[in-house]
């Protein structure tokens, strides 16, 4: 009887790390993941800003016109 001395843990491999996952370098791995996401996102943003074109000028200001490469060419009313 008694409570909490021993309990059964099945020997099962799981991709998430098992029953009590304690990865050794989880802080470093998380930082690497965040840095990778930031770098890839900035590269996508840069390519998108370079390729954005507006053949018909918008009737109101669009925030992406601040960083768009061709904004002044596509919309002559911009300052």
mmCIF file of N, CA and C in Angstrom:
data_model
loop_
_atom_site.group_PDB
_atom_site.id
_atom_site.type_symbol
_atom_site.label_atom_id
_atom_site.label_comp_id
_atom_site.label_asym_id
_atom_site.label_seq_id
_atom_site.Cartn_x
_atom_site.Cartn_y
_atom_site.Cartn_z
ATOM 1 N N UNK A 1 0.843 -1.171 0.000
ATOM 2 C CA UNK A 1 0.000 0.000 0.000
ATOM 3 C C UNK A 1 0.889 1.235 0.000
ATOM 4 N N UNK A 2 0.483 2.245 0.553
ATOM 5 C CA UNK A 2 1.301 3.448 0.568
ATOM 6 C C UNK A 2 1.198 4.194 -0.747
ATOM 7 N N UNK A 3 1.544 5.413 -0.734
ATOM 8 C CA UNK A 3 1.371 6.202 -1.958
ATOM 9 C C UNK A 3 2.667 6.698 -2.535
ATOM 10 N N UNK A 4 2.855 6.507 -3.797
ATOM 11 C CA UNK A 4 3.863 7.190 -4.555
ATOM 12 C C UNK A 4 5.258 6.648 -4.555
ATOM 13 N N UNK A 5 5.525 5.466 -4.161
ATOM 14 C CA UNK A 5 6.887 4.967 -4.195
ATOM 15 C C UNK A 5 7.358 4.632 -5.600
ATOM 16 N N UNK A 6 6.718 3.681 -6.228
ATOM 17 C CA UNK A 6 7.136 3.225 -7.548
ATOM 18 C C UNK A 6 5.936 3.231 -8.462
ATOM 19 N N UNK A 7 6.147 3.553 -9.702
ATOM 20 C CA UNK A 7 5.071 3.499 -10.676
ATOM 21 C C UNK A 7 5.602 2.970 -11.986
ATOM 22 N N UNK A 8 4.741 2.367 -12.740
ATOM 23 C CA UNK A 8 5.132 1.696 -13.968
ATOM 24 C C UNK A 8 5.301 2.709 -15.100
ATOM 25 N N UNK A 9 6.431 2.604 -15.791
ATOM 26 C CA UNK A 9 6.682 3.440 -16.957
ATOM 27 C C UNK A 9 7.003 2.510 -18.122
ATOM 28 N N UNK A 10 6.154 2.491 -19.125
ATOM 29 C CA UNK A 10 6.429 1.602 -20.250
ATOM 30 C C UNK A 10 7.645 2.069 -21.048
ATOM 31 N N UNK A 11 8.372 1.114 -21.612
ATOM 32 C CA UNK A 11 9.540 1.427 -22.425
ATOM 33 C C UNK A 11 9.077 1.696 -23.848
ATOM 34 N N UNK A 12 8.708 2.916 -24.113
ATOM 35 C CA UNK A 12 8.188 3.298 -25.413
ATOM 36 C C UNK A 12 8.982 4.485 -25.918
ATOM 37 N N UNK A 13 9.405 4.423 -27.196
ATOM 38 C CA UNK A 13 10.075 5.562 -27.815
ATOM 39 C C UNK A 13 9.029 6.464 -28.446
ATOM 40 N N UNK A 14 9.129 7.745 -28.188
ATOM 41 C CA UNK A 14 8.222 8.695 -28.829
ATOM 42 C C UNK A 14 9.039 9.837 -29.407
ATOM 43 N N UNK A 15 8.582 10.416 -30.519
ATOM 44 C CA UNK A 15 9.330 11.509 -31.118
ATOM 45 C C UNK A 15 9.354 12.764 -30.254
ATOM 46 N N UNK A 16 8.414 12.895 -29.341
ATOM 47 C CA UNK A 16 8.387 14.087 -28.498
ATOM 48 C C UNK A 16 9.308 13.981 -27.291
ATOM 49 N N UNK A 17 9.963 12.868 -27.099
ATOM 50 C CA UNK A 17 10.945 12.769 -26.032
ATOM 51 C C UNK A 17 10.612 11.801 -24.932
ATOM 52 N N UNK A 18 9.540 11.059 -25.052
ATOM 53 C CA UNK A 18 9.221 10.077 -24.028
ATOM 54 C C UNK A 18 8.250 10.624 -23.004
ATOM 55 N N UNK A 19 8.220 9.966 -21.879
ATOM 56 C CA UNK A 19 7.248 10.345 -20.851
ATOM 57 C C UNK A 19 7.652 11.607 -20.102
ATOM 58 N N UNK A 20 8.935 11.791 -19.854
ATOM 59 C CA UNK A 20 9.421 12.993 -19.193
ATOM 60 C C UNK A 20 10.559 13.581 -20.012
ATOM 61 N N UNK A 21 10.228 14.330 -21.055
ATOM 62 C CA UNK A 21 11.303 14.846 -21.915
ATOM 63 C C UNK A 21 12.093 15.948 -21.209
ATOM 64 N N UNK A 22 13.386 15.765 -21.150
ATOM 65 C CA UNK A 22 14.275 16.776 -20.593
ATOM 66 C C UNK A 22 15.472 16.917 -21.525
ATOM 67 N N UNK A 23 15.287 17.583 -22.663
ATOM 68 C CA UNK A 23 16.407 17.732 -23.567
ATOM 69 C C UNK A 23 17.537 18.523 -22.914
ATOM 70 N N UNK A 24 18.747 18.145 -23.237
ATOM 71 C CA UNK A 24 19.919 18.732 -22.594
ATOM 72 C C UNK A 24 20.064 20.209 -22.953
ATOM 73 N N UNK A 25 19.949 20.541 -24.207
ATOM 74 C CA UNK A 25 20.205 21.916 -24.652
ATOM 75 C C UNK A 25 18.936 22.563 -25.208
ATOM 76 N N UNK A 26 17.847 22.511 -24.470
ATOM 77 C CA UNK A 26 16.594 23.017 -25.005
ATOM 78 C C UNK A 26 16.616 24.528 -25.206
ATOM 79 N N UNK A 27 17.332 25.267 -24.367
ATOM 80 C CA UNK A 27 17.397 26.721 -24.533
ATOM 81 C C UNK A 27 18.161 27.087 -25.799
ATOM 82 N N UNK A 28 19.267 26.409 -26.043
ATOM 83 C CA UNK A 28 20.049 26.665 -27.250
ATOM 84 C C UNK A 28 19.257 26.273 -28.495
ATOM 85 N N UNK A 29 18.589 25.124 -28.452
ATOM 86 C CA UNK A 29 17.804 24.678 -29.596
ATOM 87 C C UNK A 29 16.653 25.638 -29.891
ATOM 88 N N UNK A 30 16.018 26.154 -28.847
ATOM 89 C CA UNK A 30 14.941 27.115 -29.033
ATOM 90 C C UNK A 30 15.470 28.410 -29.622
ATOM 91 N N UNK A 31 16.612 28.879 -29.162
ATOM 92 C CA UNK A 31 17.208 30.099 -29.707
ATOM 93 C C UNK A 31 17.584 29.909 -31.176
ATOM 94 N N UNK A 32 18.146 28.764 -31.509
ATOM 95 C CA UNK A 32 18.492 28.492 -32.908
ATOM 96 C C UNK A 32 17.237 28.482 -33.772
ATOM 97 N N UNK A 33 16.166 27.891 -33.292
ATOM 98 C CA UNK A 33 14.915 27.861 -34.053
ATOM 99 C C UNK A 33 14.376 29.275 -34.271
ATOM 100 N N UNK A 34 14.384 30.110 -33.235
ATOM 101 C CA UNK A 34 13.888 31.482 -33.376
ATOM 102 C C UNK A 34 14.747 32.299 -34.331
ATOM 103 N N UNK A 35 16.055 32.148 -34.247
ATOM 104 C CA UNK A 35 16.951 32.880 -35.152
ATOM 105 C C UNK A 35 16.729 32.427 -36.592
ATOM 106 N N UNK A 36 16.570 31.130 -36.805
ATOM 107 C CA UNK A 36 16.315 30.612 -38.151
ATOM 108 C C UNK A 36 15.009 31.157 -38.705
ATOM 109 N N UNK A 37 13.970 31.180 -37.900
ATOM 110 C CA UNK A 37 12.683 31.714 -38.341
ATOM 111 C C UNK A 37 12.816 33.194 -38.678
ATOM 112 N N UNK A 38 13.543 33.960 -37.868
ATOM 113 C CA UNK A 38 13.718 35.390 -38.131
ATOM 114 C C UNK A 38 14.495 35.636 -39.419
ATOM 115 N N UNK A 39 15.558 34.859 -39.661
ATOM 116 C CA UNK A 39 16.365 35.041 -40.870
ATOM 117 C C UNK A 39 15.546 34.697 -42.116
ATOM 118 N N UNK A 40 14.844 33.582 -42.084
ATOM 119 C CA UNK A 40 14.040 33.186 -43.238
ATOM 120 C C UNK A 40 12.921 34.195 -43.486
ATOM 121 N N UNK A 41 12.283 34.676 -42.422
ATOM 122 C CA UNK A 41 11.221 35.671 -42.576
ATOM 123 C C UNK A 41 11.748 36.973 -43.164
ATOM 124 N N UNK A 42 12.922 37.400 -42.731
ATOM 125 C CA UNK A 42 13.481 38.643 -43.276
ATOM 126 C C UNK A 42 13.870 38.477 -44.738
ATOM 127 N N UNK A 43 14.356 37.296 -45.123
ATOM 128 C CA UNK A 43 14.677 37.065 -46.525
ATOM 129 C C UNK A 43 13.417 37.083 -47.390
ATOM 130 N N UNK A 44 12.344 36.469 -46.907
ATOM 131 C CA UNK A 44 11.075 36.484 -47.642
ATOM 132 C C UNK A 44 10.548 37.906 -47.739
ATOM 133 N N UNK A 45 10.643 38.684 -46.669
ATOM 134 C CA UNK A 45 10.190 40.066 -46.673
ATOM 135 C C UNK A 45 10.965 40.893 -47.697
ATOM 136 N N UNK A 46 12.276 40.705 -47.752
ATOM 137 C CA UNK A 46 13.114 41.456 -48.674
ATOM 138 C C UNK A 46 12.746 41.152 -50.126
ATOM 139 N N UNK A 47 12.596 39.884 -50.460
ATOM 140 C CA UNK A 47 12.232 39.496 -51.823
ATOM 141 C C UNK A 47 10.850 40.031 -52.169
ATOM 142 N N UNK A 48 9.926 39.955 -51.239
ATOM 143 C CA UNK A 48 8.577 40.453 -51.477
ATOM 144 C C UNK A 48 8.571 41.956 -51.716
ATOM 145 N N UNK A 49 9.345 42.714 -50.939
ATOM 146 C CA UNK A 49 9.392 44.167 -51.108
ATOM 147 C C UNK A 49 10.027 44.555 -52.445
ATOM 148 N N UNK A 50 10.991 43.762 -52.917
ATOM 149 C CA UNK A 50 11.629 44.061 -54.194
ATOM 150 C C UNK A 50 10.708 43.758 -55.373
ATOM 151 N N UNK A 51 9.841 42.780 -55.255
ATOM 152 C CA UNK A 51 9.010 42.343 -56.368
ATOM 153 C C UNK A 51 7.617 42.970 -56.380
ATOM 154 N N UNK A 52 7.239 43.660 -55.342
ATOM 155 C CA UNK A 52 5.883 44.211 -55.262
ATOM 156 C C UNK A 52 5.692 45.323 -56.288
ATOM 157 N N UNK A 53 4.657 45.190 -57.094
ATOM 158 C CA UNK A 53 4.303 46.198 -58.094
ATOM 159 C C UNK A 53 2.811 46.454 -58.025
ATOM 160 N N UNK A 54 2.408 47.672 -58.338
ATOM 161 C CA UNK A 54 0.999 48.036 -58.376
ATOM 162 C C UNK A 54 0.723 48.743 -59.703
ATOM 163 N N UNK A 55 0.200 48.018 -60.686
ATOM 164 C CA UNK A 55 -0.055 48.638 -61.989
ATOM 165 C C UNK A 55 -1.124 49.728 -61.924
ATOM 166 N N UNK A 56 -2.066 49.590 -61.008
ATOM 167 C CA UNK A 56 -3.097 50.617 -60.816
ATOM 168 C C UNK A 56 -2.832 51.259 -59.455
ATOM 169 N N UNK A 57 -2.627 52.573 -59.410
ATOM 170 C CA UNK A 57 -2.358 53.219 -58.110
ATOM 171 C C UNK A 57 -3.537 53.037 -57.152
ATOM 172 N N UNK A 58 -3.276 52.737 -55.903
ATOM 173 C CA UNK A 58 -4.364 52.558 -54.930
ATOM 174 C C UNK A 58 -5.033 53.893 -54.614
ATOM 175 N N UNK A 59 -6.301 53.827 -54.271
ATOM 176 C CA UNK A 59 -7.044 55.050 -53.964
ATOM 177 C C UNK A 59 -6.746 55.577 -52.569
ATOM 178 N N UNK A 60 -6.148 54.774 -51.715
ATOM 179 C CA UNK A 60 -5.709 55.242 -50.399
ATOM 180 C C UNK A 60 -4.332 54.654 -50.106
ATOM 181 N N UNK A 61 -3.685 55.189 -49.099
ATOM 182 C CA UNK A 61 -2.331 54.765 -48.762
ATOM 183 C C UNK A 61 -2.326 53.325 -48.254
ATOM 184 N N UNK A 62 -1.356 52.561 -48.691
ATOM 185 C CA UNK A 62 -1.165 51.184 -48.247
ATOM 186 C C UNK A 62 0.164 51.145 -47.490
ATOM 187 N N UNK A 63 0.188 50.569 -46.283
ATOM 188 C CA UNK A 63 1.418 50.582 -45.480
ATOM 189 C C UNK A 63 2.645 50.006 -46.189
ATOM 190 N N UNK A 64 2.469 49.018 -47.040
ATOM 191 C CA UNK A 64 3.633 48.421 -47.701
ATOM 192 C C UNK A 64 4.280 49.361 -48.708
ATOM 193 N N UNK A 65 3.642 50.473 -49.008
ATOM 194 C CA UNK A 65 4.254 51.450 -49.913
ATOM 195 C C UNK A 65 5.450 52.144 -49.263
ATOM 196 N N UNK A 66 5.567 52.078 -47.961
ATOM 197 C CA UNK A 66 6.715 52.692 -47.282
ATOM 198 C C UNK A 66 8.021 51.981 -47.634
ATOM 199 N N UNK A 67 7.980 50.662 -47.766
ATOM 200 C CA UNK A 67 9.207 49.913 -48.005
ATOM 201 C C UNK A 67 9.267 49.272 -49.389
ATOM 202 N N UNK A 68 8.239 49.462 -50.192
ATOM 203 C CA UNK A 68 8.224 48.886 -51.537
ATOM 204 C C UNK A 68 9.236 49.613 -52.429
ATOM 205 N N UNK A 69 9.971 48.847 -53.227
ATOM 206 C CA UNK A 69 11.022 49.402 -54.067
ATOM 207 C C UNK A 69 10.459 50.273 -55.192
ATOM 208 N N UNK A 70 9.337 49.889 -55.765
ATOM 209 C CA UNK A 70 8.776 50.581 -56.930
ATOM 210 C C UNK A 70 7.562 51.447 -56.574
ATOM 211 N N UNK A 71 7.395 51.828 -55.325
ATOM 212 C CA UNK A 71 6.191 52.556 -54.924
ATOM 213 C C UNK A 71 6.083 53.914 -55.602
ATOM 214 N N UNK A 72 7.183 54.669 -55.684
ATOM 215 C CA UNK A 72 7.114 55.996 -56.288
ATOM 216 C C UNK A 72 6.909 55.928 -57.801
ATOM 217 N N UNK A 73 7.391 54.867 -58.422
ATOM 218 C CA UNK A 73 7.153 54.696 -59.845
ATOM 219 C C UNK A 73 5.695 54.337 -60.126
ATOM 220 N N UNK A 74 5.125 53.490 -59.277
ATOM 221 C CA UNK A 74 3.766 52.991 -59.501
ATOM 222 C C UNK A 74 2.695 53.998 -59.065
ATOM 223 N N UNK A 75 2.995 54.826 -58.106
ATOM 224 C CA UNK A 75 2.021 55.799 -57.600
ATOM 225 C C UNK A 75 2.677 57.173 -57.530
ATOM 226 N N UNK A 76 2.482 58.013 -58.553
ATOM 227 C CA UNK A 76 3.153 59.317 -58.550
ATOM 228 C C UNK A 76 2.648 60.286 -57.487
ATOM 229 N N UNK A 77 1.518 59.992 -56.850
ATOM 230 C CA UNK A 77 1.010 60.910 -55.828
ATOM 231 C C UNK A 77 1.747 60.791 -54.496
ATOM 232 N N UNK A 78 2.648 59.828 -54.367
ATOM 233 C CA UNK A 78 3.408 59.682 -53.120
ATOM 234 C C UNK A 78 4.417 60.829 -52.991
ATOM 235 N N UNK A 79 4.661 61.268 -51.752
ATOM 236 C CA UNK A 79 5.629 62.355 -51.565
ATOM 237 C C UNK A 79 7.059 61.915 -51.759
#
